[in-house]
Tab-separated table of C-alpha atoms in Angstrom:
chain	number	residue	atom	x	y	z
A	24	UNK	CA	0.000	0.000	0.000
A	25	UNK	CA	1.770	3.433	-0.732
A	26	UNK	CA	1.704	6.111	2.044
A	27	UNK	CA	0.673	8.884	-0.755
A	28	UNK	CA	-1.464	8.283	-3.218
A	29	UNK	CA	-1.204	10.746	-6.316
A	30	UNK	CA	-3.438	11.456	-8.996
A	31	UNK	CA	-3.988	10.791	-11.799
A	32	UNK	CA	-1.491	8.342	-13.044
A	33	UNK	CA	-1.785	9.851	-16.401
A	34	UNK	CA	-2.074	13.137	-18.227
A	35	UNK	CA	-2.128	14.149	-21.718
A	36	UNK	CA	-2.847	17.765	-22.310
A	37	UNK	CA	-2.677	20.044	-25.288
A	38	UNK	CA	-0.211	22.775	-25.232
A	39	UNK	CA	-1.228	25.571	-23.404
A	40	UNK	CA	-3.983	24.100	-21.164
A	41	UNK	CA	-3.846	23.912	-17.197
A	42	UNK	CA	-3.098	20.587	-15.197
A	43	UNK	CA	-3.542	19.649	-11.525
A	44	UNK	CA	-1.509	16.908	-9.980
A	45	UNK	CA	-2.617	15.413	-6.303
A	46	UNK	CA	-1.105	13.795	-3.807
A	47	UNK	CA	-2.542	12.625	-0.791
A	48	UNK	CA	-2.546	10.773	2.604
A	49	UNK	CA	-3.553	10.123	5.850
A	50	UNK	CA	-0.221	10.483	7.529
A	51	UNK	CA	1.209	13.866	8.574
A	52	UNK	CA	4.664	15.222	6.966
A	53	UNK	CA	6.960	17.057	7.789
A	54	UNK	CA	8.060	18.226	5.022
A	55	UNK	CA	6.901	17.637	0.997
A	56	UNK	CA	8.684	17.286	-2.260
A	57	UNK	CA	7.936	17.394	-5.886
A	58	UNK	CA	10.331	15.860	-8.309
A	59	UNK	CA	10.029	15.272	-12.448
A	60	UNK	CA	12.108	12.631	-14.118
A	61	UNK	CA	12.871	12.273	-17.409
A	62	UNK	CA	13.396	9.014	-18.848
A	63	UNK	CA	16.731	6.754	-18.020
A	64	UNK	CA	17.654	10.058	-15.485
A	65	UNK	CA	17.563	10.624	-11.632
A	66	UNK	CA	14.449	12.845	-10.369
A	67	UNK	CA	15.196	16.533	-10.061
A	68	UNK	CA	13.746	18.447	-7.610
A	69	UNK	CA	11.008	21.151	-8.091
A	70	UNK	CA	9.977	22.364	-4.491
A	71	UNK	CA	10.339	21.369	-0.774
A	72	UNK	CA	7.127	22.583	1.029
A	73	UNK	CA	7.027	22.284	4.596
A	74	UNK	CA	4.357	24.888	6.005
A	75	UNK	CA	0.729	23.758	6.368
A	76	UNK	CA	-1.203	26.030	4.016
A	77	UNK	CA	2.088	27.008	2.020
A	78	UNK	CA	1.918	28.152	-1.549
A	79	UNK	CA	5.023	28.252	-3.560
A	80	UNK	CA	5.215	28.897	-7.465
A	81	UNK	CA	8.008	28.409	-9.731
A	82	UNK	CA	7.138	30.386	-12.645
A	83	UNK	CA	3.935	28.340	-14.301
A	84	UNK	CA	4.039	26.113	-11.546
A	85	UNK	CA	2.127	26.349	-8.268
A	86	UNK	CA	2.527	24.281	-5.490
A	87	UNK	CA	0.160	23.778	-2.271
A	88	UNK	CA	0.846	21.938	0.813
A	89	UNK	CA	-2.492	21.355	2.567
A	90	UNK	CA	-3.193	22.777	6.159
A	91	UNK	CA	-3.206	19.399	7.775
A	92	UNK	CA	0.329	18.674	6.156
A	93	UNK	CA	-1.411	15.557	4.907
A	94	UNK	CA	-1.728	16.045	1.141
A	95	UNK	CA	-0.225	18.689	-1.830
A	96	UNK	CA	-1.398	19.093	-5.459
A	97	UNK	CA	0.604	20.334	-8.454
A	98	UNK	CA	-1.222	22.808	-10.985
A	99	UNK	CA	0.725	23.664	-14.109
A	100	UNK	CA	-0.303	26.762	-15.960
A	101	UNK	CA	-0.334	26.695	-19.844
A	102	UNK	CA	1.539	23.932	-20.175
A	103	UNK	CA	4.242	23.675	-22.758
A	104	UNK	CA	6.238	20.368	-23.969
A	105	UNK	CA	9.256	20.720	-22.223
A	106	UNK	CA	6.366	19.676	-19.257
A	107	UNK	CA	6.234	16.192	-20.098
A	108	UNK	CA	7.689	13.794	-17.852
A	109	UNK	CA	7.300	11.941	-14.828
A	110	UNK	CA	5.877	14.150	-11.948
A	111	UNK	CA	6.566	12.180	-8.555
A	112	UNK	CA	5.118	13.403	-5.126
A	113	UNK	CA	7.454	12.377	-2.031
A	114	UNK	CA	7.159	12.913	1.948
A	115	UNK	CA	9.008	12.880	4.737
A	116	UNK	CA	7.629	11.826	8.409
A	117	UNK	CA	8.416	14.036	11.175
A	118	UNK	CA	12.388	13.328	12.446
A	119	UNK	CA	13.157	11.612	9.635
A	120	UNK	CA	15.352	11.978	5.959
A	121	UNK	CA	13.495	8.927	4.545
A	122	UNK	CA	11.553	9.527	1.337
A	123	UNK	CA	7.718	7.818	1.216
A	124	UNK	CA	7.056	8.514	-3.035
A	125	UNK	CA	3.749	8.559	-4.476
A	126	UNK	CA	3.271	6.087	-7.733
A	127	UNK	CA	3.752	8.894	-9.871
A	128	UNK	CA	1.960	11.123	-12.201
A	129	UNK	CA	3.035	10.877	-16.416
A	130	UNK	CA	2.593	14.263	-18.105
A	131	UNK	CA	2.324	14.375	-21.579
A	132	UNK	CA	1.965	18.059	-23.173
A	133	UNK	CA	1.201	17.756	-27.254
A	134	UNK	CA	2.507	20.409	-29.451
B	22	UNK	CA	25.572	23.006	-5.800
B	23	UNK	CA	24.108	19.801	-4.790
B	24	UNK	CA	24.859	17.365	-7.123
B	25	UNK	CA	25.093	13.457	-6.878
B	26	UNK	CA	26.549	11.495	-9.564
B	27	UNK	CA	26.850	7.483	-10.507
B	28	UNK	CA	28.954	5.553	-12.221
B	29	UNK	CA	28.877	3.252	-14.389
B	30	UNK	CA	25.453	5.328	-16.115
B	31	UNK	CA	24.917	1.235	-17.639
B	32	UNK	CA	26.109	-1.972	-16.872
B	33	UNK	CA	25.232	-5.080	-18.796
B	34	UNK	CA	26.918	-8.305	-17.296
B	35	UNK	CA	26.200	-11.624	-17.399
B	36	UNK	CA	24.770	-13.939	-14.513
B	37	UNK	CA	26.193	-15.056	-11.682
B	38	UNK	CA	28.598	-12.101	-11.109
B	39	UNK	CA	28.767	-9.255	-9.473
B	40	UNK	CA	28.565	-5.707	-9.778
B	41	UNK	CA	29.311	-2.420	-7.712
B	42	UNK	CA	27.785	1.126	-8.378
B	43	UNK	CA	29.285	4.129	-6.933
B	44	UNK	CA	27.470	7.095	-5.701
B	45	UNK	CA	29.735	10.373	-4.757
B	46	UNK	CA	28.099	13.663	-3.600
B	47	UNK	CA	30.337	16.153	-5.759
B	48	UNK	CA	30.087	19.438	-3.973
B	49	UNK	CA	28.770	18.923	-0.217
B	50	UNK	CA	29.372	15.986	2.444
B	51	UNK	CA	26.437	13.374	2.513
B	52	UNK	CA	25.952	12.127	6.278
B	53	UNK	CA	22.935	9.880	4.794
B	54	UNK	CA	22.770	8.232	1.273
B	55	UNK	CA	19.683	6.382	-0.245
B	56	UNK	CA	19.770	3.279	-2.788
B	57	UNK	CA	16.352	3.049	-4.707
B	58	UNK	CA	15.587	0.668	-7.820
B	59	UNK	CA	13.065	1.783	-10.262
B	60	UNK	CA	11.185	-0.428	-12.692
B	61	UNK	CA	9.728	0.671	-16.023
B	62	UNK	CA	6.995	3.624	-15.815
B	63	UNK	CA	6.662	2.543	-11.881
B	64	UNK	CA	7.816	4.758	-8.869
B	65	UNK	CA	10.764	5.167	-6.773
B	66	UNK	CA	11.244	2.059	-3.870
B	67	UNK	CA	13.689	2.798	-0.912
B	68	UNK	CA	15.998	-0.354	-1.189
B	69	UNK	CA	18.156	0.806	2.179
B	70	UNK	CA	19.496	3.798	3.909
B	71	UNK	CA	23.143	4.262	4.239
B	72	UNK	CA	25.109	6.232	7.422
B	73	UNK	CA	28.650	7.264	6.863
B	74	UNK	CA	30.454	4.342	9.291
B	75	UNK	CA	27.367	2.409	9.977
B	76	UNK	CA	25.702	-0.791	8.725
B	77	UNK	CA	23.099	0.320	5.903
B	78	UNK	CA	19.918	-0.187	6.947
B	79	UNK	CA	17.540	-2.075	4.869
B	80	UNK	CA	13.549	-1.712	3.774
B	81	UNK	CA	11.502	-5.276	3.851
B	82	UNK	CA	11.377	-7.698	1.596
B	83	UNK	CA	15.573	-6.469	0.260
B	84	UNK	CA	18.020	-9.013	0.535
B	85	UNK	CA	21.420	-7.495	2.377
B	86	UNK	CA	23.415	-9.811	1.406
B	87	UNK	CA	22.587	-9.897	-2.288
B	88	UNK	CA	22.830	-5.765	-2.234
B	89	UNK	CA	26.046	-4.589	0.045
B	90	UNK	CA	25.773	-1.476	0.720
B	91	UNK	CA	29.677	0.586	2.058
B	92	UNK	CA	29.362	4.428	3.115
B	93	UNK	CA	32.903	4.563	3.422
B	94	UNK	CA	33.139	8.918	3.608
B	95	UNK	CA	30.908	11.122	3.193
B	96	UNK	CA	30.884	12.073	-0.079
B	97	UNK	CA	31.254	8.039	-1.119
B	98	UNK	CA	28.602	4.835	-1.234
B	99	UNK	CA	28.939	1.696	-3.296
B	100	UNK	CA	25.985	-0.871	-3.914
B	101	UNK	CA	27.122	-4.118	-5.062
B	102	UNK	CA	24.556	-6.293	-6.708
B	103	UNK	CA	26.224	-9.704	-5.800
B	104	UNK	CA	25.436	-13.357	-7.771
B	105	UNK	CA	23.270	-10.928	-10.127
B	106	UNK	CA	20.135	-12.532	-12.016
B	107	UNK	CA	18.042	-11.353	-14.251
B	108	UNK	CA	15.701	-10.147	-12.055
B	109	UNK	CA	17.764	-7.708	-11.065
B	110	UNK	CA	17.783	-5.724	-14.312
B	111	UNK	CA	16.361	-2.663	-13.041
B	112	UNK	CA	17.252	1.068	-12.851
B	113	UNK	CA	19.700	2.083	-9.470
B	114	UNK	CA	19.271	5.839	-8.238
B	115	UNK	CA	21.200	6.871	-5.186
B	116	UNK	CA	20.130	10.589	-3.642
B	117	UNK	CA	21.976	12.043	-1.009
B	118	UNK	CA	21.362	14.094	1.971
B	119	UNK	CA	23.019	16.748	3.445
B	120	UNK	CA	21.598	16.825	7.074
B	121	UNK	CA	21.881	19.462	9.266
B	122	UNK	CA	18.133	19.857	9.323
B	123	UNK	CA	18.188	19.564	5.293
B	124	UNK	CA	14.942	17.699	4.340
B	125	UNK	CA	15.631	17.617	0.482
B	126	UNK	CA	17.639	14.419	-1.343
B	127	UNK	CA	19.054	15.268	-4.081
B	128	UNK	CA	19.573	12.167	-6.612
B	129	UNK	CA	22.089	11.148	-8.933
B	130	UNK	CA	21.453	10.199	-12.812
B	131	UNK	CA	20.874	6.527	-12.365
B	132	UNK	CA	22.243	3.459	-13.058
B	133	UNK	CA	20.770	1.143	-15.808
B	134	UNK	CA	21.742	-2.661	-15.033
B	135	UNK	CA	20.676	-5.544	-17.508
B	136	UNK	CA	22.232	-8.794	-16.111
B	137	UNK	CA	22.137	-11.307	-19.524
């Protein structure tokens, strides 16, 4: 059973429309991350939120961290192609480095 | 700055043997390193957890004696995929972790291994 469940597990957009990623559990973090791989590479990481209620954005991307520190979501603005990829969710328990990942969301943004 | 890198980037070897993977942390001191295998369009699982001078502490279900795991410094781990099968064939990715209070991992490129 994985500790956060993301959704969907698949997304294919047209350029220049909006997409949401979830992620979700019932176990408290302390801190959240959102990664994107690219095929046959490591993950690269997009944002560490650790503040219940927090709201970061990296240009067209805006990330949430829910009140509870139980569950984030992902929205992409206008999406382009250089999007697509792998979008992975991952949390940390309280006093601890170890990584729980979500099963992963695949973006696909058509020219 | 934080960047974690892996070598061999792909290994093909044949079964029965045995191969190592090294991790380094280029540009800041890793206190804890992670070992993950990946399977096609699936997610990330935690294979073990890796202290500088400890024993590596393994997730359920992974053999430690099939995957040795050696933090020798701080910028250094090594997985070694011993008697490899095919079953093995899977990609590696190591992240490290600069502690402190850090929370992120940063994660090297990956290691693809096909054992023939």
């Amino acid at each position: 059973t994985q500790l956060l469940e993301q959704s969907p597990q698949f997304l294919s957009i047209q350029e220049g429309e909006n997409l949401t990623v979830y992620c979700n559990s019932s176990s408290v973090f302390s801190s959240l991350q959102w990664y994107r791989q690219e095929p046959g590479e490591g993950p690269v990481l997009l944002v560490t939120v650790v503040t219940g209620g927090e709201v970061k954005k990296l240009k067209r991307l805006t990330f949430q961290f829910g009140d509870a520190r139980k569950d984030s979501s992902l929205h992409i603005t206008a999406a382009q192609p250089g999007d697509t990829g792998l979008y992975l969710c991952a949390g940390s328990p309280v006093n601890d480095y170890k990584l729980s990942f979500g099963a992963g969301t695949t973006v696909t943004v058509r020219a | 700055g934080a960047v974690v890198s892996q070598h061999p980037s792909w290994v093909i070897c044949k079964s029965g043997t045995s191969v190592k993977i090294e991790c380094r942390s280029l540009d800041f001191q890793a206190t804890t390193m992670f070992w993950y295998r990946q399977f096609p369009k699936q997610s990330l699982m935690l294979m073990a957890t890796s202290n500088e001078g400890s024993k590596a502490t393994y997730e359920q279900g992974v053999e430690k004696d099939k995957f040795l795991i050696n933090h020798a410094s701080l910028t250094l781990s090594t997985l070694t995929v011993t008697s490899a099968h095919p079953e093995d064939s899977s990609f590696y990715i190591c992240s490290a972790v600069s502690g402190q209070g850090a929370y992120e991992q940063y994660f090297g490129p990956g290691t693809r291994l096909t054992v023939t």
